[in-house]
Short mmCIF file of C-alpha atoms in Angstrom, two decimals:
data_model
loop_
_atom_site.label_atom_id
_atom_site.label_comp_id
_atom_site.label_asym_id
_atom_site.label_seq_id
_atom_site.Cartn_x
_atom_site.Cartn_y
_atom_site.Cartn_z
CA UNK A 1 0.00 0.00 0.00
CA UNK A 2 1.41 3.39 -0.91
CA UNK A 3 1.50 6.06 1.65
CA UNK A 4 0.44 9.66 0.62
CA UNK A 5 2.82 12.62 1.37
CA UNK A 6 2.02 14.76 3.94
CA UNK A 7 1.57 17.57 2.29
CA UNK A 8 -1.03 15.87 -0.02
CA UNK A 9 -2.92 15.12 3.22
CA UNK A 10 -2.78 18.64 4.62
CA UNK A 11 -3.90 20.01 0.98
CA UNK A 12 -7.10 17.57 1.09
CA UNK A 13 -10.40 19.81 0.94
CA UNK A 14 -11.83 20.41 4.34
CA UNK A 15 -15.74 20.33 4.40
CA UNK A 16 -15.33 21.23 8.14
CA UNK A 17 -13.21 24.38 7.76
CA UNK A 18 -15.32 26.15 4.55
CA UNK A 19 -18.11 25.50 7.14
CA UNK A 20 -16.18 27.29 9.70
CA UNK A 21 -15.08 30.16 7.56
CA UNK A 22 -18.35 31.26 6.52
CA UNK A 23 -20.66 30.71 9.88
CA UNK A 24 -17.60 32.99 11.20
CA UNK A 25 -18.09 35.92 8.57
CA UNK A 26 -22.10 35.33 8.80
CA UNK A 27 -21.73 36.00 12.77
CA UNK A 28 -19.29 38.95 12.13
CA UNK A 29 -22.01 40.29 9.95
CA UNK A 30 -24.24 39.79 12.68
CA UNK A 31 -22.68 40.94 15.46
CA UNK A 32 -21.81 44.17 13.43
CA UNK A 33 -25.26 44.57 13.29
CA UNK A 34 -26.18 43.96 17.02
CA UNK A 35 -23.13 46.64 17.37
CA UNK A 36 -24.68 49.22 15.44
CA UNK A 37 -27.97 48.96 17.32
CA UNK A 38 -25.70 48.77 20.53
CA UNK A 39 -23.85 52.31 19.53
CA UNK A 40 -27.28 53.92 18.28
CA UNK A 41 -29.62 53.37 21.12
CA UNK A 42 -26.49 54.59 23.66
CA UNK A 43 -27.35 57.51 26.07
CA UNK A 44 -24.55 59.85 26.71
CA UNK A 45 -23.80 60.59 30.34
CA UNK A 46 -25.46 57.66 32.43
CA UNK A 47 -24.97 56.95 35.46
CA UNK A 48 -22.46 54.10 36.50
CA UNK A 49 -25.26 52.05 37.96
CA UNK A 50 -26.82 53.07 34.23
CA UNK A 51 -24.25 52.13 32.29
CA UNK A 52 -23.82 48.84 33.89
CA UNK A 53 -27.44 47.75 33.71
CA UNK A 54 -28.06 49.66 29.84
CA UNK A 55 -29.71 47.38 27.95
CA UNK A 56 -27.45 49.27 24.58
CA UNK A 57 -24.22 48.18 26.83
CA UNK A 58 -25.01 44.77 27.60
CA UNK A 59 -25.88 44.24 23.60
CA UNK A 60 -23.07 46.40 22.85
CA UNK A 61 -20.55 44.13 25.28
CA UNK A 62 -22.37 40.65 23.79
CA UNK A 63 -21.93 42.22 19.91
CA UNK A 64 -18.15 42.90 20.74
CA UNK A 65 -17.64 39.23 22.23
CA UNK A 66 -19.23 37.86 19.29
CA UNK A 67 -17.11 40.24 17.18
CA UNK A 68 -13.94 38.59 18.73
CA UNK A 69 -14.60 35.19 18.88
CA UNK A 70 -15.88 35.06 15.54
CA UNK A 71 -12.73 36.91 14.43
CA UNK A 72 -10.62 34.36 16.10
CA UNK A 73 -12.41 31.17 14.44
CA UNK A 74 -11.63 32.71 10.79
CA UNK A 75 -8.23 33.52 11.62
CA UNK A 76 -7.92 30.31 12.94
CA UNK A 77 -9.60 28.37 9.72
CA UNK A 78 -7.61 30.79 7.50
CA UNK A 79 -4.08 30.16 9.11
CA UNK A 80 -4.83 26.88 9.50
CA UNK A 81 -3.16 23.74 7.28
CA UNK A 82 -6.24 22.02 6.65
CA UNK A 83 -7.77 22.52 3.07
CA UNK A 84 -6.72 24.25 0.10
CA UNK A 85 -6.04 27.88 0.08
CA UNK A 86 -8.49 28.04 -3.01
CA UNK A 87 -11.04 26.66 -1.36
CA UNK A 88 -10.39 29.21 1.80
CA UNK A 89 -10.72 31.70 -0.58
CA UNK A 90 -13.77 30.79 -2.09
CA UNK A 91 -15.69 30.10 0.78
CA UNK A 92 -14.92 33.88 2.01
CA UNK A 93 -15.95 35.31 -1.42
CA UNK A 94 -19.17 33.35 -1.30
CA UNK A 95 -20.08 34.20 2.13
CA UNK A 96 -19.03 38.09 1.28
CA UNK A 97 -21.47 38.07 -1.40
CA UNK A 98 -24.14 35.99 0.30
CA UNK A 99 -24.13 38.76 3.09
CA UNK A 100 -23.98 41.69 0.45
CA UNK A 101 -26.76 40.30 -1.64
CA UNK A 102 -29.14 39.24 1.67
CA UNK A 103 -28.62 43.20 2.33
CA UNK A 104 -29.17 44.32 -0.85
CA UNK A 105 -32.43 42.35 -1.38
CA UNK A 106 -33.78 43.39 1.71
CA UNK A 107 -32.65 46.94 1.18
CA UNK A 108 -34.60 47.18 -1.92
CA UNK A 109 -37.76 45.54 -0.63
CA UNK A 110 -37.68 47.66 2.03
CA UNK A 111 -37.86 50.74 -0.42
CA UNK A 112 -40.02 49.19 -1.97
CA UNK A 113 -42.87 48.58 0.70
CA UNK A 114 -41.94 51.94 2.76
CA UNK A 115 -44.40 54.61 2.74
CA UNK A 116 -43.86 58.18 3.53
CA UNK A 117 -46.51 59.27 6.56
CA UNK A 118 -47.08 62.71 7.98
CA UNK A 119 -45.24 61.02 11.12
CA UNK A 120 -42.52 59.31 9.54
CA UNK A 121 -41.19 56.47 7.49
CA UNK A 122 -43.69 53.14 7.54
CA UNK A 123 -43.26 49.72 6.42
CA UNK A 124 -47.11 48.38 6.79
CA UNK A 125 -47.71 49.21 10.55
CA UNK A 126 -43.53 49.63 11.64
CA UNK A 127 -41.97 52.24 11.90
CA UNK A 128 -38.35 52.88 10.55
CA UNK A 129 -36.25 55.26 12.77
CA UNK A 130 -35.35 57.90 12.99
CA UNK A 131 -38.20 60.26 12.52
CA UNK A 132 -37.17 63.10 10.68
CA UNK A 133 -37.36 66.43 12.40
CA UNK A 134 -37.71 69.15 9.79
CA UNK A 135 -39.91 66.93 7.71
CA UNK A 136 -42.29 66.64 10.75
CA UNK A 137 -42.25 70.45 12.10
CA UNK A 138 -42.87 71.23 8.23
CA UNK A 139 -45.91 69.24 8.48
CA UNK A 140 -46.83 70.71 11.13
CA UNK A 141 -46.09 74.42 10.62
CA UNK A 142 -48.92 73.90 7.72
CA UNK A 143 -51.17 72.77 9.66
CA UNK A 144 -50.76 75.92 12.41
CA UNK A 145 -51.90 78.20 9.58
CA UNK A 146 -55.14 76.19 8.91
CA UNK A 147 -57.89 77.00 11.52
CA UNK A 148 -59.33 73.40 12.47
CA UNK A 149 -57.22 73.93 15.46
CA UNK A 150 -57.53 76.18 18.73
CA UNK A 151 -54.37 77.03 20.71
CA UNK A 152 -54.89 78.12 24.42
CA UNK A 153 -52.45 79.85 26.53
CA UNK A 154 -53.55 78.16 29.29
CA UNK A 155 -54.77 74.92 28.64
CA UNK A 156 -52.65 74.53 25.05
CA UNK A 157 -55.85 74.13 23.46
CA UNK A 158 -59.34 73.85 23.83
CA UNK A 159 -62.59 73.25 22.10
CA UNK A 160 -62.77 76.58 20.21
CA UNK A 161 -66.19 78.75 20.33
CA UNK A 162 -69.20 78.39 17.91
CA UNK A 163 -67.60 75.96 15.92
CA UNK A 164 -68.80 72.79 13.73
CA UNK A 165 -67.00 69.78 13.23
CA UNK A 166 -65.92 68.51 9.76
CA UNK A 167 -67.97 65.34 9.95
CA UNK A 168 -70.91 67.88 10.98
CA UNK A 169 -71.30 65.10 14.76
CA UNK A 170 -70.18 67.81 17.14
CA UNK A 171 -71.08 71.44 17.52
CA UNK A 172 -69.44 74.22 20.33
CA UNK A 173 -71.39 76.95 21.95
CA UNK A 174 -70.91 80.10 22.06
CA UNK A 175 -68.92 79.81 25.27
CA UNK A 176 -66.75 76.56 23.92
CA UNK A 177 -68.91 73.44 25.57
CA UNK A 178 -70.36 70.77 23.13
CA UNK A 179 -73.75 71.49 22.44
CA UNK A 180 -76.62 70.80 20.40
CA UNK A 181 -76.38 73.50 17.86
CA UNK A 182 -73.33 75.64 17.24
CA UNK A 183 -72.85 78.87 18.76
CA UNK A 184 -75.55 78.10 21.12
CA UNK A 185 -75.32 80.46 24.16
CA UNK A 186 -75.62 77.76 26.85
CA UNK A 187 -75.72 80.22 29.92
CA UNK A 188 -79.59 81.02 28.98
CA UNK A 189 -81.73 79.31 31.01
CA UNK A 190 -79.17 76.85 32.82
CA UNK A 191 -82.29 75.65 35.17
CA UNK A 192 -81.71 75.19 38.84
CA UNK A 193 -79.32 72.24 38.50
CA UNK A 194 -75.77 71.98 36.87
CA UNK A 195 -73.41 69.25 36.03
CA UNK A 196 -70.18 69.86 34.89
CA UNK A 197 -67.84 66.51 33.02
CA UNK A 198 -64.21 67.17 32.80
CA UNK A 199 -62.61 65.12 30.35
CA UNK A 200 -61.05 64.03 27.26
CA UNK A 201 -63.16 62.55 23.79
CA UNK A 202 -64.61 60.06 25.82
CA UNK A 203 -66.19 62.89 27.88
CA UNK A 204 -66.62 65.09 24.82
CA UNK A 205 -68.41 62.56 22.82
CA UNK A 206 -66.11 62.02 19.53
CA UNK A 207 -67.53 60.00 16.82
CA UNK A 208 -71.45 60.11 18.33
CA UNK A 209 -74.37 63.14 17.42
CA UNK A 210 -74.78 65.40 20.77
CA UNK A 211 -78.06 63.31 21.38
CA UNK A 212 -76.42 60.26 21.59
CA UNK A 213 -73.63 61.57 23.69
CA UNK A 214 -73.59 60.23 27.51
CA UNK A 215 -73.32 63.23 28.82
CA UNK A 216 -76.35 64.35 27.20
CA UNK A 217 -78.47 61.12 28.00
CA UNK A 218 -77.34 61.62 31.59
CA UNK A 219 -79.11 64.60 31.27
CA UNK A 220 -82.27 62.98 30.12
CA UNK A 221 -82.41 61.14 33.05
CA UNK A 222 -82.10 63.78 35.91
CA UNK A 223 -85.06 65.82 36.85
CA UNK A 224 -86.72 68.11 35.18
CA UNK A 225 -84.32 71.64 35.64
CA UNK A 226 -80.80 69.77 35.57
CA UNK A 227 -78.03 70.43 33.03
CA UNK A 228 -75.17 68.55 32.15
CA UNK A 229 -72.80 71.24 30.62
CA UNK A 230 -69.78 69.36 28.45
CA UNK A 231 -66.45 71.14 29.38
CA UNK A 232 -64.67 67.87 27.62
CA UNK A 233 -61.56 68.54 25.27
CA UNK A 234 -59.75 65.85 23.30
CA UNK A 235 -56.27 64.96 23.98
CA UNK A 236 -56.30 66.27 27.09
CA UNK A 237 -54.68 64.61 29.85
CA UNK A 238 -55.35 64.87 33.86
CA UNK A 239 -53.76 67.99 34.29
CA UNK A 240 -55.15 69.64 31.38
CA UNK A 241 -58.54 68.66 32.51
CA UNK A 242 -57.88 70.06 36.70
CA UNK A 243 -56.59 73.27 34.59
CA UNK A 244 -59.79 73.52 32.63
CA UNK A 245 -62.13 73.02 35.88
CA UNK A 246 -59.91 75.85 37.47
CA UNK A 247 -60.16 78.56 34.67
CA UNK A 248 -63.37 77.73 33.28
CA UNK A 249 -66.23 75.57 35.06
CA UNK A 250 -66.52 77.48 38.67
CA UNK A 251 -68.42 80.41 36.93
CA UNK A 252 -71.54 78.35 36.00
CA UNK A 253 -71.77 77.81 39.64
CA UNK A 254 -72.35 73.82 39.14
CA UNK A 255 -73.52 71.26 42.04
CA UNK A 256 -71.61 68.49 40.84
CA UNK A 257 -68.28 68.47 38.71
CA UNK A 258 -67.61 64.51 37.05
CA UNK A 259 -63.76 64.44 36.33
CA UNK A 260 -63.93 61.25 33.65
CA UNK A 261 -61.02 59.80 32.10
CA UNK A 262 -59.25 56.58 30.70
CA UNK A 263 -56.34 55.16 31.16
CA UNK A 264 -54.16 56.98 28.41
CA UNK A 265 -54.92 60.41 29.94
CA UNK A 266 -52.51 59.77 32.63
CA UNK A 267 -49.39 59.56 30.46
CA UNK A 268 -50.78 62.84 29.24
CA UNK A 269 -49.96 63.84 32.44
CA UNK A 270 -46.89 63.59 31.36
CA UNK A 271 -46.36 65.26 28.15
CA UNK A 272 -45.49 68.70 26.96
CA UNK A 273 -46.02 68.75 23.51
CA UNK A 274 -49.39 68.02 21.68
CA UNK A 275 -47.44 66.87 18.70
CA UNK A 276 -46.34 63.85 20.73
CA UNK A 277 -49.17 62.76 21.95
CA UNK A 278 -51.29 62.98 19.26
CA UNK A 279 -49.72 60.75 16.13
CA UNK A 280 -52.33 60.06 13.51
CA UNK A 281 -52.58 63.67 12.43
CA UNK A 282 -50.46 66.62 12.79
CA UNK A 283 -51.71 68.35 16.22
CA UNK A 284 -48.94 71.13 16.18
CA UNK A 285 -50.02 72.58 19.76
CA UNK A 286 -48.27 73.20 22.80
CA UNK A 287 -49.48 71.99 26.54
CA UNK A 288 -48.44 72.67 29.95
CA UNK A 289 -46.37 70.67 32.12
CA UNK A 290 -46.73 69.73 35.83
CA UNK A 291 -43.63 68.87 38.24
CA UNK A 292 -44.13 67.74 41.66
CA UNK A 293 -41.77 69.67 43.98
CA UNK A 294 -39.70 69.00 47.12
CA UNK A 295 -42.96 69.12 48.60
CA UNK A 296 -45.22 66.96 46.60
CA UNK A 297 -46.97 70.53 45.15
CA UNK A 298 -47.35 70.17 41.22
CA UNK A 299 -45.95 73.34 39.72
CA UNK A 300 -46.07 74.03 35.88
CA UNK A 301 -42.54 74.55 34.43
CA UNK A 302 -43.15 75.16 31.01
CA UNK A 303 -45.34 78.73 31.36
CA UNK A 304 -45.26 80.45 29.70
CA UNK A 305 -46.22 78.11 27.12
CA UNK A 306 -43.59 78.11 24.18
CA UNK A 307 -44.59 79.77 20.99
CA UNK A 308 -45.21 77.10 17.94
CA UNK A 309 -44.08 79.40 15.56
CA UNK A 310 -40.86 79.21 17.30
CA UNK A 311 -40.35 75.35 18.19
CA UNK A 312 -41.14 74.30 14.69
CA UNK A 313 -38.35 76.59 13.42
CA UNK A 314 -35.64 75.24 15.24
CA UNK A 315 -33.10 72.67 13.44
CA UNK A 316 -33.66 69.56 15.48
CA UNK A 317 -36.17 68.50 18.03
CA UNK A 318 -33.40 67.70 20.60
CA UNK A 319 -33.40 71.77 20.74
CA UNK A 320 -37.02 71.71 21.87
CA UNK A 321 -36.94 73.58 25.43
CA UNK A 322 -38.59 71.33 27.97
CA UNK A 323 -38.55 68.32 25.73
CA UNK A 324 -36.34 66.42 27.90
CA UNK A 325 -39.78 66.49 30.81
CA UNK A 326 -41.68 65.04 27.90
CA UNK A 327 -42.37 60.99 28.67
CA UNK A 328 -42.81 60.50 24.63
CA UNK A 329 -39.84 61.50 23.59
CA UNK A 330 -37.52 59.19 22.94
CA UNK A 331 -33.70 60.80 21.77
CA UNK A 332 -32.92 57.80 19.38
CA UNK A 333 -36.44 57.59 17.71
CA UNK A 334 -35.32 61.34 15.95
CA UNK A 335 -32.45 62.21 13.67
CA UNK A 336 -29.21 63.29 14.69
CA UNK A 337 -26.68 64.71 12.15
CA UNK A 338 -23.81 62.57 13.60
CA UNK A 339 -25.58 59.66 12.24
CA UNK A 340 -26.53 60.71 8.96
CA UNK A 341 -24.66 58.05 7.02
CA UNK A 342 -26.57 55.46 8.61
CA UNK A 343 -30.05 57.04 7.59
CA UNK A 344 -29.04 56.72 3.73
CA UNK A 345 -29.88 53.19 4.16
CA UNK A 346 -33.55 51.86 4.85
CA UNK A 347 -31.78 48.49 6.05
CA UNK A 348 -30.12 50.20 8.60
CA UNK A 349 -32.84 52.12 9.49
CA UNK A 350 -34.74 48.87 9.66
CA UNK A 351 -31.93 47.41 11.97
CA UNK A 352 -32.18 49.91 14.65
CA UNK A 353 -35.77 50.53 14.79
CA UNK A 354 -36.25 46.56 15.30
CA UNK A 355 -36.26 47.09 19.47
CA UNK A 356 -36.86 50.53 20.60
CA UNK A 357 -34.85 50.90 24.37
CA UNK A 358 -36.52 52.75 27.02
CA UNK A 359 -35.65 55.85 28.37
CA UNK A 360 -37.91 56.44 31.18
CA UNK A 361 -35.07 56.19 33.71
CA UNK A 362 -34.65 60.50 32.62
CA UNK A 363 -36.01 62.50 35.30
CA UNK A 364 -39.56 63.15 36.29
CA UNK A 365 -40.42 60.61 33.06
CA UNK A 366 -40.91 57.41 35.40
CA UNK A 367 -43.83 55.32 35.98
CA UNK A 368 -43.40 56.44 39.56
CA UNK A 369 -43.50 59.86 38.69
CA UNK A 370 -46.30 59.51 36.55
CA UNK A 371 -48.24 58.04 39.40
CA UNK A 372 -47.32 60.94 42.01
CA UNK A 373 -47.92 63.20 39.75
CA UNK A 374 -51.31 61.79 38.75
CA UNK A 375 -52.21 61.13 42.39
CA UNK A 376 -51.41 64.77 43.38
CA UNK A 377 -53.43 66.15 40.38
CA UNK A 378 -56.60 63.88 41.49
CA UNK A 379 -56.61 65.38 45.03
CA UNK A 380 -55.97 68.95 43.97
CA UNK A 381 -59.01 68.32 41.45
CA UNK A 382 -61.40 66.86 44.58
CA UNK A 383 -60.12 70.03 46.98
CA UNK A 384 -61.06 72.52 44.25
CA UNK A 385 -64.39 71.39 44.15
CA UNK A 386 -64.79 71.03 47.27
CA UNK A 387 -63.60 74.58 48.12
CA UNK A 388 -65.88 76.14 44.92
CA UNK A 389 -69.03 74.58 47.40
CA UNK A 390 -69.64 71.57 44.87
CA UNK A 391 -69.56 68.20 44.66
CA UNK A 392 -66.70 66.26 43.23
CA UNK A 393 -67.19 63.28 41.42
CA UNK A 394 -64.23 60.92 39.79
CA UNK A 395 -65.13 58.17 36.97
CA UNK A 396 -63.08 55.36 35.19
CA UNK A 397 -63.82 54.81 31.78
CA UNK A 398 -62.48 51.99 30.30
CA UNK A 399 -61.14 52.01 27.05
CA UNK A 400 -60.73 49.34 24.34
CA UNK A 401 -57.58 47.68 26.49
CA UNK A 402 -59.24 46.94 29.65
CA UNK A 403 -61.42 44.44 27.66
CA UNK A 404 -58.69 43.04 26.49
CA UNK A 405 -56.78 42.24 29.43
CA UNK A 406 -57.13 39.25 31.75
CA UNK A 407 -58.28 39.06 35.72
CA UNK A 408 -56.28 40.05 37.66
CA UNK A 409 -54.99 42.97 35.73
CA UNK A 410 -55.95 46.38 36.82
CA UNK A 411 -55.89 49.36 34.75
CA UNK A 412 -53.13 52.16 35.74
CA UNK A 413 -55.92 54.44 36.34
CA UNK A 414 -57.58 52.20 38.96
CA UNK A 415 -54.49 51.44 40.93
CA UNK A 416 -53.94 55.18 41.09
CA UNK A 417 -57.63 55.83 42.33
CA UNK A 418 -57.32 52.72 45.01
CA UNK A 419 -53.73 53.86 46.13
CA UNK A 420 -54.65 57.55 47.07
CA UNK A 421 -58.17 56.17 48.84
CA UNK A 422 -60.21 58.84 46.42
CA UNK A 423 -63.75 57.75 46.27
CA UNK A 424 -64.49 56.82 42.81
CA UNK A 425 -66.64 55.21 40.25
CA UNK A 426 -65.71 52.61 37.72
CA UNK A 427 -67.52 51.83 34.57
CA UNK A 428 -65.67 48.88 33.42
CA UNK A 429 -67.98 45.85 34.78
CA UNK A 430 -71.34 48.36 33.52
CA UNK A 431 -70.35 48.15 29.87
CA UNK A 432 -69.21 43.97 30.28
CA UNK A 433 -72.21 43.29 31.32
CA UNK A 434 -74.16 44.93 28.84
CA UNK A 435 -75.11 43.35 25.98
CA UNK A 436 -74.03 45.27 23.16
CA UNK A 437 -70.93 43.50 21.91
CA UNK A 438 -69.25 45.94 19.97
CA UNK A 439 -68.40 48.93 22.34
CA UNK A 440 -65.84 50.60 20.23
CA UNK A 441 -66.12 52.23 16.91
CA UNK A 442 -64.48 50.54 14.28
CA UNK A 443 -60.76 52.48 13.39
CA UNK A 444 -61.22 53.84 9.90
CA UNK A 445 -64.37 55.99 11.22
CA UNK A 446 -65.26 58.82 12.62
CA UNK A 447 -64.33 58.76 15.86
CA UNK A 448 -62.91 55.35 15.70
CA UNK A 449 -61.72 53.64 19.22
CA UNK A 450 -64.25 55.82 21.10
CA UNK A 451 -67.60 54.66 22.60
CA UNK A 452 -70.48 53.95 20.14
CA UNK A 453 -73.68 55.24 20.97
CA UNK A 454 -74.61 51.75 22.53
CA UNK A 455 -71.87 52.09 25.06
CA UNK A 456 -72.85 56.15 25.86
CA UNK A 457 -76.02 54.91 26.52
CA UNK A 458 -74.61 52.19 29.06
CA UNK A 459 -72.37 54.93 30.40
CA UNK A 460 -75.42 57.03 31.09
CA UNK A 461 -77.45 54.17 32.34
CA UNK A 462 -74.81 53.54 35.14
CA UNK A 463 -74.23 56.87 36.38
CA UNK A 464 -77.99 57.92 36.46
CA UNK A 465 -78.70 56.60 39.96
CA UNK A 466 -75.01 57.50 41.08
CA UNK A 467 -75.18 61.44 39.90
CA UNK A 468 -78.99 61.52 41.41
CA UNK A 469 -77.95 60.09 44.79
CA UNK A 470 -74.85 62.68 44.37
CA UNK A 471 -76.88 65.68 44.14
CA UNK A 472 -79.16 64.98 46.56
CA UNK A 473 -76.26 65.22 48.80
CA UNK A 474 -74.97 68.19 46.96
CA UNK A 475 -78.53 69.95 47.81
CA UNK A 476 -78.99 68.63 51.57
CA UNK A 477 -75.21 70.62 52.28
#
């Protein structure tokens, strides 16, 4: 039997090593990628106890690992005597190209499917980062000039006076309340009984005809000589709706003042920009901002409000004053010119908008904060009324979540109610047991994801007896 040479053993091709070579440059390519997100999503200036537990510097640490071990493997299969230098070689090129042409496909799909929004770049329902700053204060500089919207000083904005709606369901008095007819003047003959609701567009009645509002059919069902006067304003949070009782709802002298809101209202609370909370259209409107002090007071640090004339000028939203107390804002979801390079590429884009890392650890942004502040908002609202000689009254309306959640979850909003012992109502178990299945209007309508009229009339239904027993008491004080 002959025996081989050595070297025609060592120049045998290896199956093993071609293997080797190209799993190592496909987890270089991925660990590149993981690094990139890693880099991206970093927050300048944390805290050591930050840094440690960042969830960009652990994937940042576990990209560079990856980096290095795959690195060594290759240099290892490529130094190495097994196989034949050719077929080294061509394993790299046809890994190379593998990973250039898996990027290239994708980057042109992605081009393909992405459509330009008046809130950013969207592939079907996802989002690519980063949003694009001038793009989006363009947008919604045009939209200042058009008169569908009402700024407030105050309150940022507010259901402006003897107006109509465009879908011709809601109409504004003369003195800014929904009411039947437009410009009706509301303060003639008010009867001997007043209820005011505080609220968002569940309160207000979006998507529903006055008449088939709940705050109208409450009406219906209180004696003869009550109103229910409709102070509700969309998009408002908790603080914008204790600012609107202050300023506007002691005047009509009411017995009983319903504060009503649902669960998104309280990380209103914690917003201080309009154009952040609202995302489906341009809502270019300012709002103000509570802070709870040393003392557990809630003090407004943004007044005077900021012009938005002036914020939409300014070259990047990271310049925005006060945007850093805005819970919304997240500094990697916007552009940033030392990153421009990257945002040539929609696969790149893609890459770091896959997991979006939170940023509520910034100051007065926390869930904890959000529930102080919320809490101390509540009571100020209850010792208002109280003080103005009426009759608080606080309701939980559910929204399309809370029917989707399982026992034992409780809404935000509850907890908060239950935590600060402040005598409330809650809706959710009146509209489960009624028998109306759909609740909700269908998204794609007017008014879609608020109450249908089946559901006002359920909300109505259950607060009847409640809002008579509560101004009985009202009257015997």
């Amino acid at each position: 039997m002959t025996r081989l040479p050595d070297n025609a053993i060592r120049r045998e091709p290896s199956p093993n090593g071609t293997v080797a070579i190209s799993m190592a440059l496909y987890g270089m390519a991925l660990c590149g990628g993981m690094l990139l997100v890693g880099l991206y999503h970093y927050r300048t200036k944390p805290s050591w106890g930050q840094f440690l537990l960042s969830p960009s510097v652990i994937l940042c640490m576990v990209a560079v690992l990856g980096l290095l071990v795959a690195s060594g493997v290759l240099v290892r299969f490529l130094s190495g005597s097994q196989g034949r230098n050719r077929d080294r070689r061509y394993a790299v090129i046809m890994s190379l190209l593998v990973i250039v042409l898996a990027g290239g496909i994708s980057e042109a799909a992605l081009r393909i499917a992405a459509v330009e929004r008046h809130n950013g770049t969207f592939v079907g329902k996802f989002r690519l980062l980063p949003r694009q700053w001038r793009e989006f204060a363009d947008r919604q500089r045009t939209m200042l000039a058009s008169s569908k919207t009402t700024g407030d000083d105050t309150l940022g904005w507010t259901a402006g006076a003897n107006r109509k709606s465009e879908d011709g369901l809601s109409e504004i008095s003369a003195e800014g309340l929904r009411s039947a007819t437009q410009g009706e003047v509301l303060r003639n003959g008010l009867g001997n009984c007043r209820v005011a609701l505080v609220g968002d567009s569940f309160t207000f009645g979006d998507g529903v005809r006055f008449e088939d509002s709940w705050g109208y059919r409450l009406e219906q069902l209180l004696p003869k000589g009550c109103r229910v006067l409709n102070f509700g304003v969309g998009g408002y949070g908790i603080d914008q709706m204790y600012l609107r009782y202050k300023r506007d709802v002691p005047s009509w002298k009411s017995n009983l003042v319903i504060l009503s809101f649902i669960d998104p209202d309280l990380h209103r609370t914690m917003s201080a920009y309009g154009f952040l909370i609202v995302d489906q259209i341009p809502f270019p409107l300012m709002k103000p901002r509570f802070v709870l002090d040393q003392r557990g007071i809630p003090n407004i640090v943004n007044q005077p409000l900021p012009k938005a004339e002036d914020i939409f000028m300014l070259p990047s939203i990271h310049d925005v004053p006060f945007i850093e107390y805005d819970e919304k804002y997240n500094r990697t979801d916007w552009d940033r010119p030392q990153w421009r390079g990257v945002y040539r590429s929609y696969f790149l884009r893609f890459l770091i908008s896959i997991y979006r890392f939170s940023e509520k650890d910034r100051p007065f942004v926390s869930d904890a904060d959000m529930r102080a502040l919320n809490s101390s908002l509540l009571h100020a609202f209850v010792d208002a009324v109280h003080k103005d000689g009426a009759t608080p009254l606080l309701v939980y309306l559910p929204n399309k979540r809370d029917f989707k959640k399982k026992s034992p979850w409780i809404p935000e909003g509850l907890q908060i109610l239950q935590n600060a012992q402040l005598e409330h109502v809650d809706l959710t178990s009146c509209l489960k047991r009624d028998s109306e299945p759909n609740h909700f209007i269908p998204m794609g309508k007017a008014g879609g994801g608020h109450y249908t009229l089946q559901a006002n009339a359920a909300v109505a239904a259950c607060l009847g007896p409640i809002v008579r027993d509560r101004l009985g008491l009202a009257k015997a004080e």
